[in-house]
Amino acid sequence: MPFNDLLNPFEIKPPEELTAELLHKLFVKEYTEHNALIGNYHTFIYGSRGSGKSMHFRYLEPKCQIIEFGSLKKFLESEVAFIGVYINCNRGDFTTSDFKKLLCNSDVDRTLVEKILTHYFVMDIAESTLKTCIEQLGELLDEKKEKRVVDQITELYFKGTEVKSLKDLRKMFRNEKKKINDSVNEFQKNYGIQGNRLEAKLDFFADVSLEEDTFLYRLFVSLKNEVINKEIPYYLLFDEANELLDFQKKIINTLISQRKHSLVCIKVSCQSISYKVNIDLKDRPIQETHDYYLVDLDSLYTTDKNTYYDRIKEIAERRLKIATFNTINIKDFIPENHEDIDKIKKAEENTAKEYDELPGEKPISRVDYIRKYSKARFFQSLKKTSYGYTGFDNLVHFSSGIIRSFLEPCYSMINEYVKRNPGKNIKEIPCIPYEIQRSEIENYSNSFITKEIKEPIKVLSQDSEERKILEGLNNLIESIGTLFSMRLKDEKSREPRIISFAVKESIRQDFLQKILDYAVQKAFFHQKWYRAKSGHEMLECFILNRRLCPRFQLDLSSFQGRFELLQDDLLLAIKDKDAFIKKVEKEKEEITQLQLFDF
């Protein structure tokens, strides 16, 4: 379906469901680390779910680069030419439970298990590479070229097999995977029966070496020599690699550690908290700068002077334009409530007067004082009313650096508008009314907790560890959010715009660490490191995802300062919100504000 025929331009479709033409139109490479991703060096791309990793990897495939450069010939002749091979690690076959059981089974020969799983992994790389060549580089192929590639592989690894084309060879690689799955499934089905043994009915075991005369080396070199006919590297794009088993991550790390960039360059997208394996199959560490380059897509800062802001604006306006909407300017399409603007201006005026009336020497400049405290004074003045968080700028802040968290509420707003205005031409919508913005932002904020915590809890047993982690996280978020809200509404506070906390101890209680890890993995908190107020050490800091700010009526436009908490404080927050708040408030009274906050 053409994009301009879709009812809602902010609909999110998986990249694999988009045509190359539409994906190329939708993808915004400006304001990104695109140059780093196309550089010929191994790269890890860190980013939360919905940060655009998969979209970017799909854009690196030949089909999109052909559109970008105008033709395959022009692309292959460019200085940045490469063949991007997309490998989705979240398909399920990589992480089948039977594979997990094998790796944990002490009754099975560990060496054999690792050989089997390595062979499977290599065959998947080989199949994905051929799939890319067949489907996206077809104009380079002919019967003679394909036959030469096939002969070079089969005469060494599949002797006596009649194979004539790359399609046939791809089927052989798929068959190798099927043999492994069948043998593993058979072993698991008969587990415990006397005489049952794991057997690998394979002609050979491929490893992950890229040295000469190995399977992968011969495959890539033969394809390069016979098909591409140029010294162009293959980019293996491992998407969502955090879903892999630790052993499989070591396989990727092994490919990286060999540093064969000119032949095969590795690009890995993952969530940093979920990819903690930094050694290869021989237990050798891979290190940033020496072995790979690191790109972090998560953006904490979302002001109009930040590249994330520019990127979101371009993404939104490009979608409206492609969908042929009358209103293309996103700030006009999602306007800010003028009444809130007037109230904020009034708060700025009152904050200026407050500054002028400060006795003695002023701690900071008048401009800085207004910038730091006026928004807080605005929230303190709301009292019984609440803030609607309307307007494009607020929605950018609300997304907390995650593209999906911008697109999804926009999608809901348009759907709600259509629901309230049946029969009206959607493309003639002048703007999204304030009340629709307000309700959908509030719903989307609350749904974060509902969908990711409360609904999963319902289907988990009372004594399961996962349920305890989710319950603990829910309590932690409610306690921390309430504390932030109390600080924001405290008129005596000198630094109330806080939505982050740092943990003083680096070695923590195991249950607490699991909760924090899960919170970062699911993007409830963003994780960063800051220097402690003492100045002598670095502390791990957790910034609340601003998608949760409407839930607690917090200022999402910016944040300054942080609480420094002990792990005992957090454990108390998980157990008893009221006791946690009481303890922190008591400590606040006992020490000076200068000790509590950074200025």
Coordinates of C-alpha atoms in Angstrom, one line a residue:
M1 CA 0.0 0.0 0.0
P2 CA 1.5 3.4 -1.0
F3 CA 2.2 5.6 2.1
N4 CA 0.1 8.5 0.9
D5 CA -2.9 6.1 0.9
L6 CA -2.5 5.2 4.5
L7 CA -5.1 6.7 6.9
N8 CA -2.5 7.8 9.4
P9 CA 1.0 9.0 8.4
F10 CA 2.4 8.2 11.9
E11 CA 1.6 4.5 11.7
I12 CA 4.7 2.5 12.6
K13 CA 5.4 -0.5 10.4
P14 CA 8.3 -3.0 10.8
P15 CA 11.1 -2.0 8.4
E16 CA 10.9 -5.4 6.7
E17 CA 7.3 -4.7 5.7
L18 CA 8.2 -1.5 3.9
T19 CA 9.2 -1.3 0.3
A20 CA 12.7 0.0 -0.4
E21 CA 11.2 3.1 -2.0
L22 CA 9.1 3.9 1.0
L23 CA 11.8 3.1 3.5
H24 CA 14.2 5.4 1.6
K25 CA 11.6 8.2 1.7
L26 CA 10.9 7.8 5.4
F27 CA 14.4 7.4 6.7
V28 CA 16.1 10.6 7.8
K29 CA 19.9 10.1 7.8
E30 CA 20.6 13.7 8.7
Y31 CA 21.2 14.4 12.4
T32 CA 22.3 10.8 12.9
E33 CA 25.6 8.9 13.2
H34 CA 25.2 7.7 9.6
N35 CA 28.8 8.4 8.7
A36 CA 30.0 6.3 11.5
L37 CA 27.7 3.4 10.5
I38 CA 29.0 3.4 6.9
G39 CA 32.6 3.7 8.0
N40 CA 34.7 0.6 7.3
Y41 CA 35.3 -0.4 10.9
H42 CA 33.4 -2.7 13.3
T43 CA 30.7 -0.8 15.1
F44 CA 28.3 -1.3 18.0
I45 CA 25.2 0.8 17.9
Y46 CA 23.5 1.2 21.3
G47 CA 20.0 2.4 21.5
S48 CA 16.7 1.8 23.4
R49 CA 13.8 0.0 21.8
G50 CA 12.3 2.3 19.2
S51 CA 15.4 4.5 18.7
G52 CA 15.6 3.7 15.0
K53 CA 18.3 1.0 14.9
S54 CA 16.4 -1.4 12.6
M55 CA 15.3 1.3 10.3
H56 CA 18.9 2.5 9.9
F57 CA 20.2 -1.1 9.3
R58 CA 17.6 -1.6 6.6
Y59 CA 18.6 1.6 5.0
L60 CA 22.2 0.2 4.7
E61 CA 21.0 -2.7 2.5
P62 CA 21.8 -2.5 -1.2
K63 CA 18.2 -1.9 -2.3
C64 CA 18.1 1.5 -0.4
Q65 CA 21.6 2.5 -1.4
I66 CA 20.7 1.9 -5.1
I67 CA 17.9 4.4 -4.7
E68 CA 20.2 6.8 -2.8
F69 CA 22.9 6.8 -5.5
G70 CA 20.6 6.4 -8.5
S71 CA 21.9 3.0 -9.6
L72 CA 23.8 0.0 -8.4
K73 CA 26.7 0.9 -10.6
K74 CA 27.1 4.3 -9.1
F75 CA 26.9 3.0 -5.6
L76 CA 29.5 0.3 -6.2
E77 CA 31.8 2.9 -7.7
S78 CA 31.4 5.3 -4.8
E79 CA 34.0 5.7 -2.1
V80 CA 31.6 4.3 0.6
A81 CA 30.5 1.2 -1.3
F82 CA 29.7 -1.9 0.8
I83 CA 27.2 -4.8 0.6
G84 CA 24.9 -4.6 3.7
V85 CA 23.6 -8.0 4.8
Y86 CA 20.7 -7.6 7.3
I87 CA 20.6 -10.3 9.9
N88 CA 17.6 -10.1 12.4
C89 CA 18.7 -11.7 15.7
N90 CA 15.2 -11.5 17.1
R91 CA 13.6 -14.2 14.9
G92 CA 13.5 -16.9 17.5
D93 CA 15.5 -19.6 15.7
F94 CA 18.7 -18.2 17.0
T95 CA 17.5 -18.3 20.6
T96 CA 15.4 -21.5 20.6
S97 CA 14.8 -22.9 24.0
D98 CA 16.4 -26.2 22.8
F99 CA 19.7 -24.4 22.2
K100 CA 19.5 -22.9 25.6
K101 CA 18.9 -26.3 27.2
L102 CA 21.9 -27.8 25.3
L103 CA 24.3 -25.1 26.6
C104 CA 23.1 -25.7 30.2
N105 CA 23.1 -29.5 30.0
S106 CA 26.2 -30.9 31.8
D107 CA 25.4 -34.4 30.4
V108 CA 26.2 -33.3 26.8
D109 CA 29.7 -32.9 25.3
R110 CA 30.1 -29.1 25.5
T111 CA 32.6 -29.1 22.6
L112 CA 30.1 -30.8 20.4
V113 CA 27.3 -28.4 21.4
E114 CA 29.5 -25.4 20.6
K115 CA 30.5 -26.8 17.2
I116 CA 26.8 -27.4 16.4
L117 CA 25.7 -24.0 17.4
T118 CA 28.6 -22.3 15.7
H119 CA 27.9 -24.2 12.4
Y120 CA 24.2 -23.1 12.7
F121 CA 25.3 -19.5 13.2
V122 CA 27.7 -19.5 10.3
M123 CA 25.1 -21.2 8.0
D124 CA 22.7 -18.4 8.9
I125 CA 25.3 -15.8 7.9
A126 CA 25.9 -17.6 4.7
E127 CA 22.2 -17.9 3.9
S128 CA 21.5 -14.3 4.7
T129 CA 24.4 -13.2 2.5
L130 CA 23.1 -15.2 -0.5
K131 CA 19.6 -13.9 0.1
T132 CA 20.9 -10.4 -0.2
C133 CA 22.9 -11.2 -3.4
I134 CA 19.9 -13.0 -5.0
E135 CA 17.2 -10.5 -4.1
Q136 CA 19.1 -7.2 -4.3
L137 CA 22.1 -7.7 -6.6
G138 CA 20.3 -9.6 -9.3
E139 CA 21.6 -7.4 -12.1
L140 CA 25.2 -8.5 -11.4
L141 CA 24.3 -12.2 -11.6
D142 CA 24.4 -14.6 -14.5
E143 CA 24.4 -18.3 -14.9
K144 CA 28.2 -18.6 -15.4
K145 CA 29.1 -16.4 -12.4
E146 CA 26.7 -18.3 -10.1
K147 CA 28.1 -21.6 -11.3
R148 CA 31.7 -20.6 -10.5
V149 CA 30.7 -19.5 -7.0
V150 CA 28.7 -22.7 -6.4
D151 CA 31.6 -24.9 -7.6
Q152 CA 34.1 -23.2 -5.4
I153 CA 32.0 -23.9 -2.3
T154 CA 30.5 -27.4 -3.1
E155 CA 33.8 -29.0 -4.2
L156 CA 35.2 -28.3 -0.8
Y157 CA 32.3 -28.7 1.6
F158 CA 29.4 -30.4 -0.2
K159 CA 31.1 -32.9 -2.5
G160 CA 29.0 -34.9 -4.9
T161 CA 26.1 -32.5 -4.6
E162 CA 24.5 -31.2 -7.8
V163 CA 24.1 -27.5 -7.4
K164 CA 23.8 -25.0 -10.3
S165 CA 22.7 -21.7 -8.8
L166 CA 23.0 -19.4 -5.8
K167 CA 19.3 -20.3 -5.0
D168 CA 20.3 -24.0 -4.8
L169 CA 23.3 -23.2 -2.6
R170 CA 21.1 -21.1 -0.3
K171 CA 18.8 -24.1 0.0
M172 CA 21.8 -26.2 1.0
F173 CA 22.6 -23.7 3.8
R174 CA 19.0 -23.8 5.0
N175 CA 19.1 -27.6 4.9
E176 CA 22.2 -27.5 7.1
K177 CA 20.3 -25.5 9.7
K178 CA 17.4 -28.0 9.4
K179 CA 19.7 -30.9 10.0
I180 CA 20.8 -29.3 13.3
N181 CA 17.3 -28.4 14.4
D182 CA 16.1 -32.0 13.6
S183 CA 19.0 -33.6 15.5
V184 CA 18.6 -31.2 18.5
N185 CA 14.8 -31.7 18.6
E186 CA 15.2 -35.5 18.4
F187 CA 17.7 -35.5 21.3
Q188 CA 15.5 -33.3 23.5
K189 CA 12.4 -35.3 22.7
N190 CA 14.1 -38.5 23.8
Y191 CA 16.1 -37.0 26.7
G192 CA 16.4 -39.4 29.6
I193 CA 15.9 -42.5 27.4
Q194 CA 18.9 -44.9 27.6
G195 CA 21.1 -44.7 24.6
N196 CA 19.9 -41.4 23.4
R197 CA 22.8 -39.3 22.1
L198 CA 23.2 -35.9 20.5
E199 CA 24.4 -36.6 16.9
A200 CA 25.4 -34.0 14.3
K201 CA 24.7 -35.5 10.9
L202 CA 26.9 -33.0 9.1
D203 CA 29.6 -33.4 6.5
F204 CA 31.7 -30.7 8.1
F205 CA 31.7 -28.1 10.9
A206 CA 32.1 -24.5 9.9
D207 CA 33.8 -22.2 12.3
V208 CA 33.8 -18.4 12.6
S209 CA 37.3 -17.9 11.2
L210 CA 37.9 -15.4 8.4
E211 CA 41.4 -16.7 7.7
E212 CA 42.2 -18.1 4.3
D213 CA 40.9 -21.5 3.3
T214 CA 38.0 -21.3 5.8
F215 CA 34.4 -21.6 4.9
L216 CA 33.4 -17.9 5.4
Y217 CA 36.5 -16.6 3.8
R218 CA 36.0 -18.7 0.7
L219 CA 32.3 -17.8 0.5
F220 CA 32.9 -14.0 0.7
V221 CA 35.9 -14.0 -1.5
S222 CA 34.2 -16.1 -4.2
L223 CA 31.2 -13.8 -4.2
K224 CA 33.4 -10.7 -4.3
N225 CA 35.5 -12.0 -7.1
E226 CA 32.8 -13.6 -9.3
V227 CA 29.8 -11.4 -8.6
I228 CA 30.9 -8.0 -7.3
N229 CA 34.2 -7.9 -9.1
K230 CA 35.4 -5.1 -6.8
E231 CA 37.3 -4.8 -3.5
I232 CA 34.1 -4.0 -1.5
P233 CA 33.5 -5.2 2.0
Y234 CA 30.5 -7.1 3.2
Y235 CA 28.8 -5.4 6.2
L236 CA 27.1 -8.0 8.4
L237 CA 24.3 -6.0 10.1
F238 CA 23.3 -8.0 13.3
D239 CA 20.1 -6.3 14.5
E240 CA 18.8 -6.7 18.0
A241 CA 21.8 -8.7 19.0
N242 CA 20.9 -8.3 22.7
E243 CA 18.4 -11.1 22.1
L244 CA 21.2 -13.6 21.4
L245 CA 22.5 -16.2 23.8
D246 CA 25.8 -15.3 25.4
F247 CA 27.6 -18.0 23.4
Q248 CA 26.3 -16.5 20.2
K249 CA 27.4 -13.0 21.3
K250 CA 30.9 -14.5 21.6
I251 CA 30.7 -15.7 18.0
I252 CA 30.0 -12.1 16.9
N253 CA 32.8 -10.9 19.1
T254 CA 35.1 -13.4 17.5
L255 CA 34.3 -12.0 14.1
I256 CA 35.1 -8.6 15.4
S257 CA 38.4 -9.6 17.1
Q258 CA 39.8 -10.8 13.7
R259 CA 39.8 -7.3 12.3
K260 CA 39.1 -8.4 8.7
H261 CA 37.4 -5.1 7.8
S262 CA 38.3 -5.1 4.2
L263 CA 36.5 -8.5 3.7
V264 CA 33.8 -8.5 6.4
C265 CA 32.8 -5.6 8.6
I266 CA 30.6 -6.2 11.6
K267 CA 27.8 -3.8 12.7
V268 CA 25.9 -4.7 15.8
S269 CA 22.7 -3.0 17.1
C270 CA 21.7 -3.7 20.7
Q271 CA 20.6 -2.3 24.0
S272 CA 23.8 -1.7 25.9
I273 CA 22.5 -3.1 29.2
S274 CA 21.6 -6.4 27.5
Y275 CA 24.9 -7.0 25.7
K276 CA 27.3 -7.5 28.5
V277 CA 29.5 -10.1 26.8
N278 CA 32.9 -8.6 25.8
I279 CA 35.0 -11.7 25.1
D280 CA 35.3 -13.9 22.1
L281 CA 35.2 -17.7 21.9
K282 CA 38.8 -17.9 23.2
D283 CA 38.0 -15.7 26.1
R284 CA 39.9 -12.8 24.6
P285 CA 38.4 -9.4 25.4
I286 CA 37.3 -7.0 22.6
Q287 CA 37.8 -3.3 23.5
E288 CA 36.4 -0.1 22.2
T289 CA 38.8 2.0 20.0
H290 CA 41.1 -1.1 19.5
D291 CA 38.5 -3.5 18.1
Y292 CA 35.3 -1.5 17.4
Y293 CA 33.7 2.0 17.3
L294 CA 30.7 2.8 19.6
V295 CA 27.7 4.8 18.6
D296 CA 25.0 5.7 21.2
L297 CA 21.7 6.6 19.7
D298 CA 20.0 7.5 23.0
S299 CA 19.6 11.2 23.4
L300 CA 19.0 12.6 26.9
Y301 CA 18.8 16.2 25.8
T302 CA 15.9 17.2 23.5
T303 CA 16.0 21.0 23.3
D304 CA 15.6 22.8 19.9
K305 CA 19.4 23.2 19.9
N306 CA 19.8 19.4 19.9
T307 CA 20.2 17.2 16.8
Y308 CA 17.5 14.8 18.1
Y309 CA 15.0 17.7 18.0
D310 CA 15.9 18.4 14.4
R311 CA 15.7 14.8 13.4
I312 CA 12.2 14.3 14.9
K313 CA 11.0 17.5 13.2
E314 CA 12.3 16.2 9.8
I315 CA 10.8 12.8 10.4
A316 CA 7.4 14.2 11.3
E317 CA 7.2 16.8 8.4
R318 CA 8.5 14.2 5.9
R319 CA 5.6 11.8 6.9
L320 CA 3.0 14.6 6.6
K321 CA 4.3 15.6 3.2
I322 CA 4.5 12.1 1.8
A323 CA 0.9 11.5 3.1
T324 CA -0.1 14.8 1.3
F325 CA -1.5 16.5 4.4
N326 CA -2.5 20.1 4.0
T327 CA -0.6 21.1 7.1
I328 CA 3.1 20.2 6.8
N329 CA 4.7 22.3 9.5
I330 CA 4.7 20.0 12.5
K331 CA 4.6 22.9 15.0
D332 CA 1.4 24.1 13.4
F333 CA 0.0 20.6 13.3
I334 CA 0.7 20.0 17.0
P335 CA 0.3 23.4 18.5
E336 CA 1.0 24.4 22.2
N337 CA -1.9 25.6 24.3
H338 CA -1.8 29.4 24.3
E339 CA -3.2 29.6 27.8
D340 CA -0.2 27.5 29.1
I341 CA 2.2 29.8 27.1
D342 CA 0.7 32.9 28.8
K343 CA 0.9 31.2 32.3
I344 CA 4.6 30.3 31.7
K345 CA 5.4 33.8 30.6
K346 CA 3.7 35.1 33.8
A347 CA 5.8 32.6 35.9
E348 CA 8.9 34.0 34.2
E349 CA 7.9 37.6 35.1
N350 CA 7.3 36.5 38.7
T351 CA 10.6 34.7 38.9
A352 CA 12.3 37.8 37.6
K353 CA 10.8 39.8 40.4
E354 CA 11.8 37.1 42.9
Y355 CA 15.4 37.4 41.7
D356 CA 15.3 41.2 42.0
E357 CA 14.1 40.8 45.6
L358 CA 16.9 38.4 46.7
P359 CA 18.9 39.9 49.5
G360 CA 22.7 40.4 49.2
E361 CA 24.9 39.1 46.5
K362 CA 23.1 37.1 43.8
P363 CA 24.2 33.5 43.4
I364 CA 23.7 33.4 39.6
S365 CA 22.8 35.8 36.8
R366 CA 19.3 37.1 36.4
V367 CA 18.9 35.2 33.0
D368 CA 20.1 31.9 34.5
Y369 CA 17.9 32.3 37.5
I370 CA 14.8 32.8 35.4
R371 CA 15.8 29.9 33.1
K372 CA 16.3 27.5 36.1
Y373 CA 13.4 28.4 38.2
S374 CA 10.5 29.9 36.2
K375 CA 9.2 26.5 34.9
A376 CA 9.3 25.2 38.4
R377 CA 7.4 28.2 39.7
F378 CA 4.8 27.5 36.9
F379 CA 4.2 24.0 38.1
Q380 CA 4.0 25.2 41.7
S381 CA 1.3 27.7 40.7
L382 CA -1.0 25.0 39.1
K383 CA -2.2 23.7 42.5
K384 CA -5.5 21.9 41.8
T385 CA -5.2 22.2 38.0
S386 CA -2.8 20.1 35.8
Y387 CA -0.6 20.7 32.8
G388 CA -1.5 19.3 29.4
Y389 CA 2.0 19.0 27.9
T390 CA 0.6 20.2 24.5
G391 CA 2.7 21.3 21.5
F392 CA 5.4 19.8 19.3
D393 CA 8.2 20.8 21.6
N394 CA 6.7 19.2 24.6
L395 CA 6.0 16.0 22.6
V396 CA 9.7 15.9 21.6
H397 CA 10.7 16.1 25.3
F398 CA 8.0 13.6 26.2
S399 CA 9.6 11.1 23.8
S400 CA 12.7 11.1 25.9
G401 CA 15.1 10.6 23.0
I402 CA 13.1 7.6 21.6
I403 CA 11.6 8.1 18.1
R404 CA 8.9 5.5 18.6
S405 CA 7.7 7.3 21.7
F406 CA 7.1 10.4 19.5
L407 CA 5.4 8.6 16.6
E408 CA 3.0 6.4 18.7
P409 CA 1.2 9.2 20.5
C410 CA 1.0 11.2 17.2
Y411 CA -0.6 8.1 15.7
S412 CA -3.1 7.9 18.6
M413 CA -3.9 11.6 18.3
I414 CA -4.9 11.3 14.7
N415 CA -6.9 8.2 15.3
E416 CA -8.8 10.0 18.1
Y417 CA -9.4 13.0 15.8
V418 CA -10.9 10.7 13.1
K419 CA -13.1 9.0 15.8
R420 CA -14.4 12.4 16.9
N421 CA -14.9 13.8 13.4
P422 CA -16.3 11.0 11.3
G423 CA -16.5 11.7 7.6
K424 CA -14.0 14.5 7.6
N425 CA -11.1 14.3 5.2
I426 CA -8.2 13.4 7.5
K427 CA -5.7 15.2 5.2
E428 CA -7.5 18.5 5.8
I429 CA -6.9 18.4 9.6
P430 CA -5.6 21.9 10.3
C431 CA -4.1 20.9 13.7
I432 CA -4.6 18.4 16.6
P433 CA -6.9 20.1 19.2
Y434 CA -5.5 20.7 22.7
E435 CA -7.9 18.4 24.4
I436 CA -7.0 15.4 22.2
Q437 CA -3.3 16.1 22.7
R438 CA -3.8 16.2 26.4
S439 CA -5.8 13.0 26.7
E440 CA -3.6 10.9 24.4
I441 CA -0.4 12.1 26.1
E442 CA -1.8 11.2 29.5
N443 CA -3.0 7.8 28.2
Y444 CA 0.3 7.0 26.6
S445 CA 2.2 8.0 29.7
N446 CA 0.1 5.7 31.9
S447 CA 0.2 2.9 29.4
F448 CA 3.9 2.6 29.9
I449 CA 3.4 1.2 33.4
T450 CA 0.2 -0.7 32.4
K451 CA 1.6 -2.6 29.4
E452 CA 5.2 -3.2 30.5
I453 CA 4.6 -3.9 34.2
K454 CA 1.0 -4.4 35.4
E455 CA -0.3 -6.6 32.6
P456 CA 2.7 -8.9 32.6
I457 CA 2.4 -9.3 36.4
K458 CA -1.1 -10.7 36.0
V459 CA 0.1 -13.8 34.1
L460 CA 3.1 -14.6 36.4
S461 CA 3.0 -16.8 39.4
Q462 CA 3.1 -15.3 42.8
D463 CA 6.6 -16.6 43.6
S464 CA 8.3 -16.1 40.3
E465 CA 11.4 -14.0 40.3
E466 CA 10.2 -12.0 37.2
R467 CA 7.0 -11.0 39.0
K468 CA 9.0 -9.8 42.0
I469 CA 11.3 -7.8 39.8
L470 CA 8.3 -6.2 38.1
E471 CA 6.5 -5.5 41.4
G472 CA 9.7 -4.0 42.8
L473 CA 10.2 -1.8 39.7
N474 CA 6.6 -0.6 39.9
N475 CA 7.1 0.4 43.5
L476 CA 10.4 2.1 42.8
I477 CA 9.0 4.2 39.9
E478 CA 6.0 5.3 42.1
S479 CA 8.3 6.2 45.0
I480 CA 10.8 8.1 42.9
G481 CA 8.2 9.8 40.8
T482 CA 6.3 10.9 43.9
L483 CA 9.6 12.3 45.4
F484 CA 10.3 14.2 42.2
S485 CA 6.8 15.6 42.2
M486 CA 7.0 16.7 45.9
R487 CA 10.3 18.5 45.2
L488 CA 8.9 20.2 42.1
K489 CA 5.9 21.6 44.1
D490 CA 8.0 22.7 47.1
E491 CA 8.1 26.5 46.9
K492 CA 11.1 26.6 49.3
S493 CA 13.2 24.3 47.1
R494 CA 16.1 26.0 45.3
E495 CA 16.5 23.3 42.7
P496 CA 13.3 21.4 42.2
R497 CA 13.6 20.4 38.5
I498 CA 15.0 17.0 39.3
I499 CA 14.1 13.7 37.5
S500 CA 17.2 11.7 38.2
F501 CA 19.0 9.9 41.0
A502 CA 22.5 8.6 41.5
V503 CA 23.4 5.5 43.4
K504 CA 26.4 5.9 45.8
E505 CA 27.4 2.3 45.9
S506 CA 28.9 0.5 42.9
I507 CA 28.5 -2.9 44.4
R508 CA 24.8 -3.6 45.1
Q509 CA 22.4 -6.0 46.5
D510 CA 21.5 -8.5 43.7
F511 CA 17.8 -8.0 43.7
L512 CA 18.1 -4.2 43.4
Q513 CA 20.6 -4.6 40.6
K514 CA 18.2 -6.8 38.7
I515 CA 15.5 -4.2 39.0
L516 CA 17.8 -1.4 37.8
D517 CA 19.0 -3.5 34.9
Y518 CA 15.5 -4.3 33.9
A519 CA 14.4 -0.7 34.2
V520 CA 17.2 0.4 31.8
Q521 CA 16.6 -2.4 29.4
K522 CA 12.9 -1.4 29.1
A523 CA 13.8 2.3 29.0
F524 CA 12.0 3.3 32.3
F525 CA 15.3 4.9 33.2
H526 CA 18.2 6.2 31.1
Q527 CA 21.6 5.3 32.5
K528 CA 24.5 7.7 32.5
W529 CA 27.6 8.3 34.6
Y530 CA 28.3 11.5 36.4
R531 CA 30.9 12.8 38.8
A532 CA 29.8 12.7 42.4
K533 CA 29.3 15.9 44.3
S534 CA 32.3 15.1 46.3
G535 CA 34.3 15.3 43.0
H536 CA 36.3 12.1 43.8
E537 CA 34.3 9.4 42.0
M538 CA 31.9 8.6 39.2
L539 CA 28.4 7.6 40.1
E540 CA 25.9 5.7 38.1
C541 CA 22.9 7.9 37.4
F542 CA 19.3 7.0 36.4
I543 CA 17.2 9.6 34.6
L544 CA 13.5 9.0 34.6
N545 CA 12.1 8.4 31.1
R546 CA 10.1 11.7 30.4
R547 CA 7.3 9.6 29.0
L548 CA 6.4 9.2 32.7
C549 CA 6.4 12.9 33.6
P550 CA 2.7 13.5 32.9
R551 CA 1.9 10.6 35.3
F552 CA 3.6 12.5 38.1
Q553 CA 3.0 16.1 36.7
L554 CA 6.7 16.7 36.3
D555 CA 8.5 19.3 34.2
L556 CA 9.8 17.4 31.1
S557 CA 11.4 20.4 29.3
S558 CA 14.8 19.9 30.9
F559 CA 16.4 18.7 34.1
Q560 CA 19.1 19.8 36.5
G561 CA 20.7 18.1 39.4
R562 CA 20.0 14.8 41.0
F563 CA 19.5 13.0 44.2
E564 CA 22.4 11.0 45.5
L565 CA 20.9 7.9 47.2
L566 CA 22.2 4.9 49.1
Q567 CA 21.1 1.5 47.9
D568 CA 19.3 1.1 51.3
D569 CA 17.2 4.1 50.3
L570 CA 16.2 2.4 47.1
L571 CA 15.4 -0.8 48.8
L572 CA 13.1 1.1 51.1
A573 CA 11.5 2.8 48.1
I574 CA 10.8 -0.6 46.7
K575 CA 9.3 -1.8 50.0
D576 CA 7.5 1.2 51.4
K577 CA 6.9 4.4 49.4
D578 CA 5.7 6.5 52.4
A579 CA 8.6 5.5 54.6
F580 CA 11.0 6.3 51.8
I581 CA 9.6 9.8 51.2
K582 CA 9.6 10.5 55.0
K583 CA 13.2 9.4 55.3
V584 CA 14.4 11.5 52.4
E585 CA 12.4 14.6 53.5
K586 CA 13.9 14.3 57.0
E587 CA 17.4 14.1 55.6
K588 CA 16.7 17.2 53.5
E589 CA 15.8 19.2 56.6
E590 CA 19.1 18.1 58.3
I591 CA 21.5 19.2 55.6
T592 CA 21.9 22.3 53.5
Q593 CA 20.5 22.7 50.0
L594 CA 24.0 23.3 48.8
Q595 CA 25.0 19.8 50.0
L596 CA 21.9 18.3 48.3
F597 CA 22.1 19.9 44.9
D598 CA 24.5 21.0 42.2
F599 CA 24.4 24.7 41.2

